[in-house]
XYZ file of C-alpha atoms in Angstrom:
734
model
C 0.000 0.000 0.000
C 2.732 2.413 0.866
C 4.311 1.985 -2.570
C 1.138 3.348 -4.131
C 1.368 6.584 -2.173
C 3.694 8.081 -4.778
C 1.833 9.341 -7.824
C 3.041 10.064 -11.341
C 1.448 11.984 -14.217
C 1.156 10.921 -17.847
C 4.274 12.978 -18.609
C 6.147 11.050 -15.922
C 4.964 7.739 -17.378
C 6.227 8.841 -20.781
C 9.657 9.574 -19.285
C 9.728 6.191 -17.564
C 8.959 4.413 -20.831
C 10.982 6.698 -23.100
C 7.965 7.498 -25.300
C 5.746 10.475 -26.065
C 2.609 11.361 -24.146
C 0.482 10.302 -27.101
C 1.706 6.729 -26.603
C 0.570 6.809 -22.972
C -2.892 7.988 -24.074
C -3.055 5.092 -26.569
C -2.110 2.579 -23.869
C -4.915 3.857 -21.634
C -7.449 3.400 -24.433
C -6.216 0.073 -25.774
C -5.311 -1.819 -22.592
C -8.086 -2.557 -20.137
C -5.544 -3.521 -17.471
C -3.746 -0.172 -17.580
C -3.653 1.279 -14.012
C -6.611 3.464 -13.095
C -6.090 7.079 -11.994
C -5.730 7.596 -8.246
C -5.674 11.396 -8.188
C -5.266 14.562 -10.187
C -8.062 15.856 -12.391
C -10.093 14.475 -15.267
C -7.897 16.273 -17.803
C -4.632 15.675 -15.942
C -4.926 12.457 -13.933
C -2.219 10.936 -11.765
C -1.429 7.258 -11.267
C 0.191 5.145 -8.564
C 3.873 4.924 -9.462
C 4.265 1.326 -8.259
C 1.261 0.156 -10.309
C 2.558 1.936 -13.399
C 6.047 0.466 -13.046
C 4.579 -3.038 -12.601
C 2.384 -2.658 -15.708
C 5.228 -1.276 -17.832
C 7.514 -4.072 -16.698
C 4.851 -6.692 -17.488
C 4.366 -5.210 -20.973
C 8.114 -4.929 -21.590
C 7.797 -1.177 -22.000
C 9.742 0.003 -18.957
C 12.847 1.897 -20.030
C 16.088 1.473 -18.143
C 15.412 4.311 -15.688
C 18.497 5.640 -13.887
C 18.316 5.383 -10.121
C 18.492 9.170 -9.774
C 15.439 9.602 -12.030
C 13.442 6.960 -10.177
C 14.163 8.538 -6.786
C 13.284 11.968 -8.140
C 9.947 10.680 -9.454
C 9.170 9.243 -6.025
C 10.040 12.535 -4.351
C 8.154 14.722 -6.845
C 5.013 12.596 -6.480
C 5.135 12.268 -2.699
C 1.649 12.561 -1.157
C 2.818 15.211 1.341
C 4.537 17.286 -1.338
C 8.151 17.443 -2.530
C 9.378 19.875 0.166
C 8.211 17.639 3.006
C 9.631 14.645 1.158
C 12.960 16.467 0.848
C 13.001 17.063 4.606
C 12.319 13.373 5.330
C 14.970 12.348 2.814
C 17.497 14.806 4.213
C 17.009 13.465 7.735
C 17.645 9.907 6.544
C 20.674 10.955 4.475
C 22.117 12.689 7.551
C 21.591 9.465 9.506
C 23.377 7.524 6.747
C 26.166 10.113 6.670
C 26.805 10.059 10.425
C 25.643 6.616 11.584
C 25.528 4.256 8.606
C 25.383 1.114 10.733
C 22.257 2.374 12.499
C 20.583 2.894 9.118
C 21.552 -0.603 7.997
C 19.920 -1.996 11.122
C 16.631 -0.067 10.938
C 16.274 -0.544 7.151
C 16.596 -4.328 7.357
C 13.229 -6.025 7.067
C 9.826 -4.692 6.130
C 8.712 -1.123 5.515
C 6.560 -1.347 8.643
C 9.631 -2.149 10.740
C 11.531 0.713 9.101
C 8.744 3.189 9.914
C 8.602 1.957 13.500
C 12.338 2.142 14.260
C 13.369 5.144 12.161
C 12.038 7.968 14.409
C 14.169 6.802 17.336
C 17.234 6.443 15.133
C 16.719 9.914 13.665
C 16.405 11.463 17.107
C 19.879 10.139 17.964
C 21.299 12.254 15.118
C 19.001 15.270 14.872
C 19.032 16.257 18.539
C 22.847 16.447 18.905
C 23.199 18.315 15.601
C 20.342 20.805 15.881
C 19.387 21.078 19.548
C 16.589 19.714 21.691
C 13.198 19.595 19.944
C 10.516 22.069 20.905
C 6.812 21.507 21.008
C 6.496 21.903 17.260
C 9.941 21.020 15.979
C 11.417 23.979 14.153
C 10.199 27.084 15.942
C 7.740 28.987 13.768
C 7.992 32.322 15.536
C 5.173 34.769 14.960
C 3.982 33.332 11.716
C 5.394 36.006 9.433
C 4.934 35.330 5.772
C 7.999 36.718 4.060
C 10.450 34.191 2.775
C 13.717 35.923 2.083
C 17.276 34.782 2.007
C 19.686 33.087 -0.273
C 19.786 29.437 -1.054
C 21.120 27.219 -3.916
C 20.632 24.621 -6.649
C 23.074 23.178 -8.532
C 24.678 22.540 -8.737
C 23.315 24.435 -8.275
C 23.205 23.709 -6.215
C 26.357 23.881 -5.655
C 26.180 23.261 -9.434
C 24.928 25.869 -10.546
C 23.456 28.204 -9.550
C 22.423 29.638 -5.778
C 18.748 30.546 -4.782
C 17.225 33.295 -2.812
C 13.929 31.802 -1.837
C 11.011 34.059 -2.025
C 12.808 37.384 -2.116
C 10.556 39.853 -3.841
C 11.649 42.124 -6.610
C 11.294 45.877 -6.242
C 8.304 45.764 -8.515
C 6.581 42.914 -6.689
C 6.466 43.353 -2.936
C 5.537 40.314 -0.883
C 3.473 41.330 2.146
C 4.208 39.697 5.448
C 1.474 38.207 7.588
C 0.380 40.172 10.674
C 2.319 39.487 13.856
C 1.021 37.151 16.487
C 0.792 40.005 19.025
C 0.464 43.261 17.098
C 0.204 45.315 20.258
C 3.694 44.375 21.415
C 6.074 47.301 20.810
C 9.178 45.127 20.516
C 9.954 41.618 19.301
C 9.607 38.750 21.712
C 12.683 36.582 22.163
C 12.219 33.182 20.606
C 12.773 29.969 22.588
C 16.129 28.210 22.250
C 16.791 27.076 18.716
C 14.949 23.768 18.272
C 15.816 20.672 16.334
C 14.299 19.591 13.056
C 11.109 17.730 13.954
C 11.368 13.948 13.898
C 8.604 12.665 11.594
C 6.154 10.191 13.087
C 6.256 6.556 12.035
C 2.839 6.555 10.376
C 3.965 9.420 8.115
C 7.231 7.636 7.298
C 5.497 4.456 6.119
C 4.353 6.040 2.864
C 7.888 7.370 2.360
C 9.665 4.036 2.744
C 10.294 3.416 -0.998
C 11.653 6.944 -1.392
C 13.920 6.640 1.641
C 15.286 3.276 0.522
C 15.905 4.655 -2.959
C 17.676 7.710 -1.526
C 19.873 5.410 0.572
C 20.769 3.422 -2.532
C 21.580 6.675 -4.334
C 23.768 7.802 -1.424
C 25.676 4.530 -1.555
C 26.865 5.465 -5.022
C 27.306 9.230 -4.812
C 27.494 10.071 -1.110
C 24.762 11.377 1.184
C 25.537 15.064 0.643
C 25.628 14.738 -3.146
C 22.369 12.771 -3.147
C 20.607 15.498 -1.157
C 22.030 18.288 -3.318
C 20.886 16.497 -6.463
C 17.313 16.071 -5.225
C 17.112 19.627 -3.922
C 18.568 20.969 -7.166
C 16.001 19.052 -9.240
C 13.202 20.462 -7.078
C 14.460 24.013 -7.499
C 14.847 23.540 -11.256
C 11.292 22.206 -11.493
C 9.880 25.262 -9.683
C 11.828 28.246 -11.055
C 9.099 30.812 -10.299
C 8.676 29.623 -6.725
C 12.328 30.246 -5.877
C 14.476 33.224 -6.810
C 17.850 31.890 -7.896
C 21.057 33.521 -6.733
C 24.332 32.471 -8.381
C 26.794 30.544 -6.276
C 29.498 32.971 -7.469
C 27.671 35.853 -5.792
C 27.281 33.925 -2.540
C 30.990 33.136 -2.590
C 31.890 36.791 -3.200
C 29.745 37.891 -0.248
C 31.358 35.305 2.023
C 34.831 36.402 0.948
C 34.004 40.051 1.639
C 32.947 39.084 5.158
C 36.225 37.225 5.681
C 37.025 34.227 7.910
C 34.497 33.886 10.723
C 33.792 31.400 13.475
C 30.205 32.517 14.111
C 28.044 33.376 11.092
C 24.371 34.365 10.844
C 21.991 34.497 7.888
C 18.689 35.964 9.154
C 16.858 35.324 5.842
C 18.450 32.039 4.878
C 16.126 30.501 2.268
C 17.834 27.227 1.401
C 21.205 28.240 2.780
C 23.430 29.262 -0.154
C 25.186 32.075 1.739
C 26.058 29.919 4.730
C 27.212 27.118 2.433
C 29.649 29.563 0.844
C 31.403 30.232 4.166
C 34.807 28.567 4.524
C 34.640 25.893 7.261
C 36.671 26.498 10.418
C 37.205 24.461 13.588
C 34.488 25.118 16.148
C 32.371 27.041 13.650
C 28.779 27.954 14.512
C 26.218 28.677 11.796
C 22.931 30.396 12.668
C 19.987 30.700 10.281
C 16.393 31.849 10.304
C 13.643 31.917 7.704
C 9.917 32.553 7.837
C 9.299 29.141 6.247
C 9.773 26.167 8.561
C 10.389 23.920 5.532
C 13.200 26.110 4.242
C 14.763 26.470 7.670
C 14.819 22.674 7.914
C 16.329 22.266 4.436
C 19.026 24.820 5.280
C 19.884 23.000 8.501
C 20.159 19.675 6.677
C 22.329 21.095 3.870
C 24.715 22.663 6.354
C 24.888 19.572 8.563
C 25.635 17.352 5.563
C 28.360 19.757 4.432
C 30.443 20.157 7.594
C 30.742 19.428 11.309
C 29.835 22.999 12.250
C 27.230 23.578 14.942
C 23.993 24.400 13.115
C 21.179 26.366 14.728
C 18.301 27.013 12.327
C 14.927 28.415 13.276
C 11.741 29.496 11.530
C 9.879 32.734 12.054
C 9.614 36.339 10.971
C 13.105 37.618 11.761
C 12.226 41.278 12.242
C 9.185 40.587 14.438
C 10.345 37.432 16.241
C 14.124 37.165 16.216
C 15.185 33.622 17.107
C 18.752 34.678 18.043
C 18.339 37.878 20.088
C 21.462 37.359 22.176
C 23.777 36.430 19.303
C 26.847 38.536 18.521
C 28.238 37.022 15.332
C 31.592 37.525 13.650
C 29.801 37.854 10.307
C 26.269 38.328 8.993
C 25.393 37.427 5.404
C 21.947 38.327 4.123
C 19.877 38.606 0.972
C 16.731 40.174 2.450
C 13.372 40.395 0.712
C 13.129 43.646 -1.230
C 10.485 46.369 -1.018
C 8.365 44.930 1.771
C 5.728 47.307 3.132
C 4.398 45.081 5.905
C 7.724 44.374 7.606
C 6.626 45.429 11.089
C 6.843 49.236 10.923
C 3.836 49.859 13.173
C 4.653 47.453 16.000
C 8.459 47.873 16.043
C 8.676 51.655 16.512
C 10.574 51.380 19.816
C 12.768 48.432 18.937
C 16.328 48.840 20.291
C 17.788 47.653 16.987
C 17.071 51.010 15.318
C 20.351 52.470 16.551
C 20.811 54.510 13.389
C 17.229 55.711 13.019
C 13.719 54.299 12.716
C 13.228 53.052 9.123
C 10.338 54.408 7.108
C 7.602 52.022 6.030
C 9.133 51.986 2.546
C 12.652 51.249 3.839
C 12.426 47.589 4.825
C 15.975 47.037 3.550
C 17.342 49.544 6.084
C 15.543 47.614 8.818
C 17.440 44.503 7.707
C 20.699 46.487 7.643
C 20.217 47.548 11.255
C 19.155 44.067 12.319
C 22.416 42.735 10.852
C 24.446 45.392 12.694
C 22.638 44.600 15.951
C 23.648 40.927 15.678
C 27.326 41.671 14.969
C 30.119 41.535 17.485
C 32.324 44.625 17.706
C 34.376 44.890 14.505
C 32.269 42.126 12.950
C 31.377 42.373 9.248
C 27.982 42.189 7.545
C 27.436 41.866 3.787
C 23.942 42.426 2.398
C 22.572 42.250 -1.138
C 20.509 45.400 -1.653
C 18.326 46.965 -4.345
C 20.010 50.026 -5.886
C 17.151 52.288 -4.770
C 18.196 51.814 -1.124
C 21.325 53.886 -1.858
C 19.412 56.972 -2.971
C 15.790 57.032 -1.745
C 15.112 60.271 0.109
C 13.151 58.473 2.832
C 16.348 56.703 3.940
C 18.861 59.540 3.730
C 18.997 60.210 7.502
C 19.784 56.588 8.301
C 22.387 56.451 5.525
C 23.958 59.639 6.891
C 24.204 58.193 10.405
C 25.677 54.951 9.077
C 28.351 57.043 7.364
C 29.096 59.380 10.285
C 29.567 56.542 12.733
C 31.717 54.454 10.415
C 29.269 51.545 10.127
C 28.922 51.559 6.342
C 32.286 50.675 4.830
C 31.603 49.903 1.154
C 28.926 49.995 -1.530
C 29.564 47.855 -4.610
C 27.379 48.096 -7.714
C 27.114 44.675 -9.358
C 26.677 44.137 -13.105
C 23.239 43.695 -14.592
C 22.367 40.010 -14.487
C 24.244 39.225 -11.276
C 21.106 38.109 -9.400
C 17.323 38.373 -9.695
C 15.777 40.661 -10.758
C 18.270 40.299 -13.607
C 17.450 43.607 -15.289
C 18.605 45.671 -12.279
C 22.236 46.224 -11.178
C 21.987 45.247 -7.513
C 24.339 46.525 -4.806
C 26.407 44.927 -2.078
C 26.663 46.821 1.206
C 29.584 45.970 3.472
C 29.107 47.092 7.070
C 31.075 46.775 10.276
C 29.952 47.284 13.806
C 32.411 50.037 14.711
C 34.589 49.514 17.731
C 35.654 53.128 17.244
C 34.920 55.773 14.636
C 37.808 56.218 12.156
C 39.674 59.525 12.471
C 39.223 60.280 8.757
C 36.333 58.040 7.720
C 36.094 56.976 4.117
C 33.760 54.690 2.194
C 34.804 52.430 -0.658
C 32.577 52.862 -3.709
C 32.979 50.413 -6.587
C 31.089 49.871 -9.831
C 31.552 46.582 -11.682
C 28.944 47.266 -14.352
C 31.582 46.973 -17.090
C 31.776 43.228 -16.419
C 28.174 42.500 -17.445
C 27.894 39.458 -19.681
C 26.213 39.038 -23.030
C 22.617 37.925 -23.404
C 21.854 35.344 -20.692
C 25.497 34.512 -20.109
C 25.702 36.364 -16.799
C 28.535 38.581 -15.575
C 32.230 37.872 -15.948
C 32.420 36.590 -12.387
C 36.222 36.122 -12.211
C 36.681 39.761 -13.255
C 34.013 40.959 -10.794
C 35.550 38.940 -8.002
C 39.109 40.111 -8.630
C 38.133 43.778 -8.946
C 35.943 43.829 -5.815
C 38.211 41.811 -3.530
C 41.394 43.632 -4.580
C 39.788 47.011 -3.917
C 38.186 45.923 -0.628
C 41.273 44.270 0.833
C 43.473 47.245 0.011
C 40.870 49.581 1.507
C 40.464 47.435 4.651
C 44.237 47.501 5.195
C 44.179 51.295 4.986
C 46.325 51.400 1.857
C 46.164 54.474 -0.351
C 45.868 52.461 -3.515
C 45.761 54.231 -6.861
C 42.349 55.402 -7.948
C 40.849 53.201 -10.660
C 38.748 55.438 -12.928
C 35.232 54.151 -13.389
C 35.836 51.150 -11.116
C 36.686 51.982 -7.492
C 37.481 54.912 -5.239
C 37.768 55.575 -1.491
C 35.458 58.562 -0.972
C 35.697 60.767 2.151
C 32.446 60.611 4.101
C 32.203 64.413 4.137
C 31.717 64.370 0.334
C 28.616 62.198 0.705
C 26.882 64.073 3.526
C 24.836 66.427 1.378
C 21.058 66.815 1.165
C 20.614 63.541 -0.739
C 23.286 61.263 0.835
C 23.285 59.403 -2.472
C 25.561 56.359 -2.259
C 25.196 55.123 -5.861
C 28.839 54.421 -6.852
C 28.465 55.619 -10.447
C 27.672 59.154 -9.220
C 30.971 59.489 -7.364
C 33.508 57.657 -9.528
C 35.626 59.463 -12.128
C 34.686 58.377 -15.648
C 36.675 55.634 -17.260
C 38.509 56.119 -20.521
C 36.528 55.554 -23.721
C 35.978 51.881 -24.398
C 39.387 50.406 -25.252
C 40.771 53.834 -26.163
C 40.478 55.705 -29.448
C 43.218 53.634 -31.059
C 41.352 50.448 -30.317
C 38.192 51.772 -31.937
C 39.943 51.763 -35.297
C 40.970 48.142 -34.779
C 37.417 47.208 -33.756
C 36.066 48.889 -36.895
C 38.487 46.932 -39.090
C 37.564 43.639 -37.406
C 33.882 44.465 -37.829
C 34.370 45.092 -41.556
C 36.176 41.777 -41.990
C 33.478 39.934 -40.048
C 30.714 41.551 -42.105
C 32.405 40.369 -45.304
C 32.721 36.857 -43.839
C 29.071 36.903 -42.818
C 28.053 37.853 -46.341
C 30.104 34.961 -47.727
C 28.473 32.517 -45.266
C 24.913 33.639 -45.978
C 22.917 30.538 -47.028
C 21.940 30.319 -50.706
C 18.292 30.854 -51.656
C 16.062 28.002 -50.536
C 14.343 26.011 -53.273
C 10.919 24.543 -52.451
C 10.625 20.754 -52.621
C 7.773 18.369 -51.765
C 7.595 17.573 -48.023
C 9.779 14.589 -47.114
C 8.149 11.506 -45.571
C 10.875 9.849 -43.534
C 10.569 6.985 -41.074
C 11.170 8.572 -37.659
C 12.855 7.484 -34.470
C 13.343 9.149 -31.083
C 16.383 9.935 -28.998
C 15.083 7.496 -26.394
C 14.968 4.663 -28.933
C 18.460 5.513 -30.201
C 19.790 5.499 -26.627
C 18.221 2.096 -25.918
C 19.652 0.756 -29.171
C 23.175 1.962 -28.404
C 23.390 4.502 -31.228
C 24.079 7.230 -28.684
C 24.767 7.720 -24.986
C 22.613 10.144 -22.995
C 24.049 11.918 -19.935
C 22.710 14.738 -17.747
C 24.669 17.555 -16.115
C 25.826 17.070 -12.545
C 25.866 19.120 -9.372
C 29.552 18.809 -8.581
C 32.789 17.059 -9.369
C 36.246 16.318 -8.044
C 37.911 17.698 -11.192
C 38.454 21.461 -11.313
C 37.685 22.246 -14.958
C 35.618 24.940 -16.696
C 31.908 24.178 -16.759
C 29.685 24.506 -19.827
C 26.464 26.134 -18.585
C 23.064 26.412 -20.232
C 23.751 30.142 -20.648
C 26.957 29.316 -22.560
C 25.048 27.004 -24.907
C 22.302 29.562 -25.540
C 24.748 32.439 -26.115
C 27.324 30.412 -28.063
C 30.109 31.396 -25.669
C 33.015 29.512 -24.076
C 32.529 27.516 -20.830
C 32.145 30.042 -18.019
C 30.732 28.215 -15.009
C 32.078 26.419 -11.982
C 30.922 23.420 -9.981
C 31.495 22.814 -6.288
C 34.255 20.323 -5.581
C 32.598 17.050 -4.552
C 33.208 13.339 -4.819
C 30.705 13.102 -7.672
C 32.107 12.238 -11.080
C 31.626 15.220 -13.399
C 30.388 14.580 -16.938
C 33.180 15.773 -19.251
C 32.377 16.771 -22.811
C 34.197 15.436 -25.865
C 34.429 16.817 -29.423
C 31.418 15.575 -31.377
C 29.045 15.551 -28.396
C 25.704 17.303 -28.829
C 24.536 19.403 -25.858
C 20.978 20.675 -25.294
C 19.475 22.873 -22.544
C 16.292 21.401 -21.058
C 14.757 24.561 -19.586
C 13.467 27.701 -21.244
C 11.791 26.462 -24.402
C 14.498 27.535 -26.897
C 15.332 25.339 -29.900
C 19.085 25.088 -29.336
C 21.599 22.273 -29.784
C 25.371 22.740 -29.767
C 28.019 20.437 -31.183
C 31.066 20.403 -28.918
C 34.265 21.404 -30.724
C 37.909 21.007 -29.760
C 37.938 24.285 -27.793
C 34.968 23.248 -25.653
C 35.886 19.571 -25.304
C 37.004 18.597 -21.811
C 34.649 21.029 -20.057
C 32.300 19.659 -17.420
C 28.595 19.504 -18.226
C 26.575 21.964 -16.127
C 23.091 21.697 -14.698
C 19.990 21.876 -16.903
C 21.970 20.370 -19.795
C 21.723 16.988 -21.514
C 24.635 15.504 -23.456
C 24.165 13.142 -26.390
C 27.275 11.225 -27.489
C 26.513 9.622 -30.877
C 28.228 6.520 -32.184
C 30.088 7.938 -35.242
C 29.430 4.697 -37.115
C 25.685 5.225 -36.790
C 25.047 8.966 -36.349
C 26.620 12.166 -37.637
C 26.680 14.741 -34.784
C 25.806 17.695 -37.046
C 22.890 15.765 -38.542
C 21.721 14.942 -35.011
C 22.060 18.517 -33.722
C 20.387 20.018 -36.772
C 17.225 17.937 -36.617
C 16.994 18.349 -32.845
C 16.810 22.135 -33.362
C 13.545 21.957 -35.294
C 10.896 24.182 -33.690
C 8.065 21.686 -34.188
C 10.281 18.942 -32.785
C 10.835 20.927 -29.586
C 7.154 21.693 -29.212
C 6.234 18.016 -29.375
C 8.871 17.080 -26.786
C 8.247 19.921 -24.321
C 6.001 19.937 -21.288
C 4.409 23.214 -20.305
C 3.766 23.998 -16.645
C 2.429 27.254 -15.284
C 5.960 28.321 -14.388
C 8.351 26.814 -16.921
C 8.884 24.871 -20.125
C 10.912 21.685 -19.818
C 12.275 19.654 -22.706
C 12.084 15.849 -22.582
C 15.094 15.047 -24.754
C 14.153 11.366 -25.092
C 11.019 12.346 -27.030
C 12.844 14.413 -29.671
C 12.530 12.880 -33.135
C 14.833 12.575 -36.140
C 14.588 10.657 -39.411
C 16.114 7.243 -40.000
C 18.583 7.953 -42.808
C 21.717 6.158 -44.009
C 25.011 7.658 -42.898
C 25.909 9.116 -46.288
C 22.589 11.012 -46.368
C 23.165 12.143 -42.773
C 26.509 13.614 -43.818
C 24.823 15.656 -46.570
C 22.404 17.189 -44.094
C 25.151 17.522 -41.501
C 27.314 19.591 -43.849
C 24.440 22.010 -44.414
C 23.685 22.269 -40.690
C 27.376 22.909 -39.994
C 27.420 25.751 -42.526
C 24.366 27.277 -40.831
C 26.159 27.053 -37.488
C 29.174 28.945 -38.898
C 26.832 31.621 -40.264
C 25.131 31.911 -36.868
C 28.478 32.290 -35.104
C 29.544 35.006 -37.536
C 26.296 36.881 -36.891
C 26.906 36.731 -33.136
C 30.467 37.974 -33.533
C 29.294 40.794 -35.782
C 26.736 41.862 -33.191
C 29.344 41.939 -30.418
C 31.820 43.966 -32.447
C 29.091 46.374 -33.531
C 27.985 46.941 -29.931
C 31.610 47.500 -28.881
C 32.174 50.049 -31.641
C 28.919 51.912 -30.940
C 29.603 52.031 -27.194
C 33.140 53.270 -27.757
C 32.020 55.979 -30.162
C 29.335 57.221 -27.784
C 31.835 57.321 -24.911
C 34.451 59.092 -27.013
C 32.032 61.706 -28.328
C 30.560 62.438 -24.895
C 33.992 62.542 -23.204
C 35.411 64.887 -25.838
C 38.129 62.448 -26.950
C 36.543 61.826 -30.364
C 35.736 64.701 -32.743
C 32.244 64.773 -34.291
C 33.699 65.180 -37.820
């Protein structure tokens, strides 16, 4: 019975069998013994996963499903929802990680025995790691509704990218729920940080197949990697529910804060910022989030990563602080932006407002002062802030006091695309709780906007990181480093204390030289002319109409089962430090630009002739790996197809996989995202010599497309340089 608790949709059945959804509909009509729906709706029914697997196996239609995919299907279809299933799975993986022999004992025998013994075994691990349990497990505070903070995928998870769960964009405020006691003028101290709640045995019975599968997955990849994979898949499947924050940004914020033994993230989400902190002996990590589920996931991620003491709690941080007595060495925070209902009315006399009572529209300045209040003397806080917080008139008095007292030490403007919302250049604020006011206070202002990437490629993170850390470390040491025009400058506080107290770095930095200098503009123009001539030469000849071809078709899934190609998916980590090909790189046609966290997992390395496809976003894109890209690791949200050269030409394969109609047939459309099922993509069955003819044409189109991209980049560079030169007076108008 418990096996049937996990449900799967028709799309999931199609993935299990390696067929299209139309085939599943035919099976339901033609086979009277096909499993009956157990849930869902009339138009989108769901089926018991165990019954479906048994039927497919009996009919000989069950594809060879990788263990990771099977466990993910069990988690995604869990009757209590994927987040609760992740928490159960994380608890068991922590037990396996710390006490593997105990898991082997409780998992021996029936599922009923497992459900009976597991709660006691989990308590032996969860209580020492997270503290004594309270009445309701993770403390839920006052019931505030905002869910801010930074977390991660994949690969994102550690592989990819990091997430900030539920942070609202400046244009979309997320109201918080009313406090539990609105008449209280100050926040009530929360009870001691509780443990993650131990699930009851009757709730674990339905989860037994999932937990056993997760244990089997951990045996091959490790408990931490198994949890990161499942969490990363969940985040990828719900992109609108979670606001992703790149792991590179989390790492930069942790490096700005510096080495720390005690670290707090008061809006933790799924824990990306705390995961970016370098481990140290005796380290203590404190976290809080308004969502009990996310607080639990953060605690589990951190506990699986290191031996640090982890204290995670749930609740509205501003109204019900769970760590009121903490004085941390560092605070890292990505707060929710533009909240109006953050507690302005009931927190008027809160002692945290040492630098002034924030206006209702200045929720970010409330988070800034909360971070300062939880710092030890000379501790460092780094917050991700919307750019409006540096210049809004309603916050100028607080900004002025932060400057006068030496609390605000740096404001760094990030490139567009550094973090959601991607169309806004967000800021980093670096603050220190001043032990004493500097004799000649200065503030470091830096603007890294020049390092913005192209299209969806994201910023040039190595350049951003080097520029910011070099400037900050020199400034922190008190060095009078040379001014870097347009990039960084130590500004005396007195220059900023005017009527506006505008801290936007671009307003106070000397302009940089025209793009690449006037001499370089001539070289860019010459390169553009040569590229335009090449593009003209590569332009495809006129197309001649022919009768529609009627080929016999096959699918990628059938080719994989027949051995004509190997199908691999991108990982969440690897023990090899190599460049990572990301989905942004594939879409933009750029070189590998990503990184993966260093784990024991075996990274998937590309080889020349591989075909790589992104599975999210709905774009018809396929890239053939060349010699320059070969050897890079495959990033998250990518699928690699490695054709047998004796059976398939890679350019033929990539070309037909790019067909728009092909992608539409193989894509599933949810309310929040479009996901490509690569196994359902079709291509014609043609002899190899005919494949080579089509492949040569597809390869020529790819060269034309690359030339167009290069032309666009050179044209933008020339236009930008000319505008800068004309407006700076270094280029004459005639």
